[in-house]
Structures are given as structure tokens and as C-alpha cells.
Tab-separated table of N, CA and C in Angstrom:
chain	number	residue	atom	x	y	z
A	28	MET	N	1.452	-3.044	-13.712
A	28	MET	CA	1.118	-3.226	-12.510
A	28	MET	C	2.814	-3.113	-11.820
A	29	LEU	N	2.402	-2.068	-11.037
A	29	LEU	CA	3.566	-1.634	-10.127
A	29	LEU	C	3.835	-2.475	-9.213
A	30	LYS	N	5.039	-3.061	-9.172
A	30	LYS	CA	5.385	-4.174	-7.959
A	30	LYS	C	6.075	-3.190	-7.103
A	31	LEU	N	5.299	-3.152	-5.627
A	31	LEU	CA	5.948	-2.673	-4.564
A	31	LEU	C	6.838	-3.343	-4.027
A	32	CYS	N	6.515	-4.604	-3.876
A	32	CYS	CA	7.403	-5.358	-3.373
A	32	CYS	C	7.411	-7.184	-3.696
A	33	SER	N	8.213	-7.773	-3.333
A	33	SER	CA	8.077	-9.416	-3.674
A	33	SER	C	7.441	-10.128	-3.142
A	34	ALA	N	7.044	-9.682	-1.622
A	34	ALA	CA	6.299	-10.315	-0.643
A	34	ALA	C	5.250	-9.380	0.035
A	35	ASP	N	4.538	-9.944	1.116
A	35	ASP	CA	3.798	-8.890	1.897
A	35	ASP	C	4.466	-7.959	2.538
A	36	LYS	N	5.705	-7.966	2.900
A	36	LYS	CA	6.519	-6.875	3.500
A	36	LYS	C	7.813	-6.209	2.625
A	37	CYS	N	7.829	-5.061	2.658
A	37	CYS	CA	8.746	-4.515	1.657
A	37	CYS	C	8.979	-2.970	2.652
A	38	THR	N	10.116	-2.426	1.893
A	38	THR	CA	10.469	-1.232	2.492
A	38	THR	C	9.864	0.071	1.058
A	39	GLN	N	9.151	1.089	1.500
A	39	GLN	CA	8.629	2.036	0.730
A	39	GLN	C	10.034	2.701	0.441
A	40	ASP	N	10.732	2.578	-1.069
A	40	ASP	CA	11.881	3.503	-1.289
A	40	ASP	C	11.725	4.344	-2.778
A	41	LYS	N	10.443	4.476	-2.859
A	41	LYS	CA	10.023	5.287	-4.191
A	41	LYS	C	9.931	6.692	-3.434
A	42	PRO	N	9.889	7.949	-4.571
A	42	PRO	CA	9.685	9.214	-3.914
A	42	PRO	C	8.369	9.499	-3.403
A	43	PHE	N	7.297	8.763	-3.545
A	43	PHE	CA	5.990	8.644	-3.066
A	43	PHE	C	5.284	7.525	-3.779
A	44	VAL	N	4.356	7.104	-3.002
A	44	VAL	CA	3.390	5.895	-3.595
A	44	VAL	C	1.996	6.332	-3.111
A	45	LEU	N	0.955	6.704	-4.398
A	45	LEU	CA	-0.313	6.656	-4.274
A	45	LEU	C	-1.024	5.425	-3.997
A	46	MET	N	-1.865	5.300	-2.961
A	46	MET	CA	-2.481	3.958	-3.271
A	46	MET	C	-4.188	4.016	-3.084
A	47	SER	N	-4.773	3.294	-3.820
A	47	SER	CA	-6.134	3.133	-3.302
A	47	SER	C	-6.677	1.725	-3.296
A	48	VAL	N	-7.499	1.481	-2.399
A	48	VAL	CA	-8.050	0.223	-2.197
A	48	VAL	C	-9.249	0.232	-3.051
A	49	ALA	N	-9.088	-0.602	-4.182
A	49	ALA	CA	-10.086	-0.764	-5.124
A	49	ALA	C	-11.235	-2.038	-4.665
A	50	GLU	N	-10.672	-3.007	-3.877
A	50	GLU	CA	-11.681	-3.918	-3.661
A	50	GLU	C	-11.214	-4.678	-2.339
A	51	GLY	N	-11.755	-5.307	-1.373
A	51	GLY	CA	-11.580	-5.789	-0.293
A	51	GLY	C	-11.338	-4.933	1.026
A	52	GLU	N	-10.309	-5.544	2.157
A	52	GLU	CA	-10.031	-5.128	3.339
A	52	GLU	C	-9.014	-5.839	3.658
A	53	GLY	N	-8.246	-4.989	4.568
A	53	GLY	CA	-6.913	-5.529	5.451
A	53	GLY	C	-6.513	-4.383	5.896
A	54	THR	N	-4.965	-4.665	6.289
A	54	THR	CA	-4.346	-3.542	7.066
A	54	THR	C	-2.952	-3.073	6.756
A	55	LEU	N	-2.371	-2.172	6.839
A	55	LEU	CA	-1.032	-1.592	6.311
A	55	LEU	C	-0.504	-1.118	7.496
A	56	ASN	N	0.513	-1.873	7.880
A	56	ASN	CA	1.014	-1.750	9.240
A	56	ASN	C	0.382	-1.458	10.409
A	57	GLY	N	-0.947	-2.281	10.597
A	57	GLY	CA	-1.605	-2.631	11.409
A	57	GLY	C	-3.030	-1.554	11.484
A	58	THR	N	-3.053	-0.555	10.387
A	58	THR	CA	-3.879	0.193	10.369
A	58	THR	C	-4.794	-0.143	9.237
A	59	ARG	N	-6.465	-0.237	9.593
A	59	ARG	CA	-7.419	-0.837	9.009
A	59	ARG	C	-7.538	-0.250	7.619
A	60	LEU	N	-7.802	-1.161	6.456
A	60	LEU	CA	-7.987	-0.431	5.224
A	60	LEU	C	-9.141	-1.152	4.529
A	61	LYS	N	-10.220	-0.186	3.717
A	61	LYS	CA	-11.265	-0.939	3.561
A	61	LYS	C	-11.068	-0.298	1.886
A	62	LYS	N	-12.317	-1.133	1.081
A	62	LYS	CA	-12.626	-0.530	-0.270
A	62	LYS	C	-12.893	1.377	-0.023
A	63	GLY	N	-12.242	1.702	-1.134
A	63	GLY	CA	-12.601	3.369	-1.291
A	63	GLY	C	-11.603	4.169	-0.597
A	64	ASP	N	-10.593	3.473	0.416
A	64	ASP	CA	-9.525	4.281	1.104
A	64	ASP	C	-8.479	4.637	-0.153
A	65	HIS	N	-7.938	5.684	0.417
A	65	HIS	CA	-6.762	6.191	-0.592
A	65	HIS	C	-5.670	6.586	0.622
A	66	LEU	N	-4.284	6.533	0.249
A	66	LEU	CA	-3.473	6.806	1.108
A	66	LEU	C	-2.356	7.457	0.429
A	67	ILE	N	-1.199	7.919	0.800
A	67	ILE	CA	0.098	8.598	0.136
A	67	ILE	C	1.103	7.979	1.362
A	68	LEU	N	1.933	7.062	0.725
A	68	LEU	CA	2.917	6.917	1.354
A	68	LEU	C	4.357	7.572	1.024
A	69	PRO	N	4.980	8.817	1.791
A	69	PRO	CA	5.881	9.700	1.437
A	69	PRO	C	7.393	8.847	1.423
A	70	ASP	N	8.429	9.369	0.759
A	70	ASP	CA	9.763	9.053	0.708
A	70	ASP	C	10.093	8.730	2.122
A	71	GLY	N	10.783	7.607	2.285
A	71	GLY	CA	11.236	7.488	3.783
A	71	GLY	C	10.410	7.047	4.561
A	72	TYR	N	9.359	6.309	4.074
A	72	TYR	CA	8.298	5.855	4.876
A	72	TYR	C	8.612	4.632	5.785
A	73	GLY	N	9.656	3.931	5.056
A	73	GLY	CA	10.150	2.771	5.866
A	73	GLY	C	9.339	1.569	5.452
A	74	LYS	N	9.156	0.684	6.358
A	74	LYS	CA	8.499	-0.712	6.330
A	74	LYS	C	7.261	-0.824	6.174
A	75	VAL	N	6.759	-1.368	5.129
A	75	VAL	CA	5.468	-1.539	4.706
A	75	VAL	C	4.841	-3.055	4.873
A	76	GLU	N	3.796	-3.372	5.477
A	76	GLU	CA	3.347	-4.592	5.923
A	76	GLU	C	2.085	-4.576	5.533
A	77	LEU	N	1.576	-5.275	4.318
A	77	LEU	CA	0.161	-5.355	4.045
A	77	LEU	C	-0.307	-6.951	4.462
A	78	GLN	N	-1.442	-6.872	5.080
A	78	GLN	CA	-2.336	-7.969	5.217
A	78	GLN	C	-3.775	-7.849	4.906
A	79	GLY	N	-4.350	-9.094	4.601
A	79	GLY	CA	-5.471	-9.287	4.330
A	79	GLY	C	-5.807	-9.403	2.851
A	80	LYS	N	-7.066	-9.289	2.549
A	80	LYS	CA	-7.300	-9.511	0.984
A	80	LYS	C	-7.745	-8.474	0.179
A	81	MET	N	-7.155	-7.457	-0.309
A	81	MET	CA	-7.355	-6.251	-1.161
A	81	MET	C	-6.638	-6.411	-2.373
A	82	GLN	N	-7.324	-5.555	-3.228
A	82	GLN	CA	-6.745	-5.198	-4.888
A	82	GLN	C	-6.510	-3.532	-4.663
A	83	ILE	N	-5.300	-3.511	-4.764
A	83	ILE	CA	-4.715	-1.967	-4.544
A	83	ILE	C	-4.438	-1.446	-5.701
A	84	ILE	N	-4.753	-0.372	-6.036
A	84	ILE	CA	-3.902	0.415	-7.215
A	84	ILE	C	-2.980	1.282	-6.431
A	85	ALA	N	-1.694	1.119	-7.213
A	85	ALA	CA	-0.843	2.076	-6.630
A	85	ALA	C	-0.026	2.795	-7.773
A	86	SER	N	0.613	3.870	-7.688
A	86	SER	CA	1.137	4.563	-8.620
A	86	SER	C	2.322	5.386	-8.078
A	87	THR	N	3.425	5.530	-8.799
A	87	THR	CA	4.369	6.233	-8.323
A	87	THR	C	5.166	6.821	-9.414
A	88	ILE	N	6.402	7.647	-9.532
A	88	ILE	CA	6.962	7.934	-10.606
A	88	ILE	C	8.554	7.411	-10.452
């Protein structure tokens, strides 16, 4: 399990983070996410706020 942050709010400080919503729905910084959505958070993305009930698969190096 990749721990991106200790709470629902954190700062993206990895080279990049690939994320896939495996279950549920919610928001990332106010943008709606649902099952099947995939996204990339690049280096320097900054503040990340996740809300809702989602199971997210995330990977980085």
C-alpha cells in the first residue's frame, strides 16, 4: 500500500503519482472522480484533497 498522505489532505511530493479509482466516487481538489477514472499527478502538483468514499490504486517510483 502506497501511503500518499496521513489524512485526506496532503502535498504531492513524489516524481509522479498514477491513480485509478477502483471503487466508489468522490472528488480530488473539487474535480469529480468515479470508478474507472485514471489520472496522473505530476511532480509539483501541490495540495491534494480527496473527499468521498473511494478505493484508489496509486503507484509511484
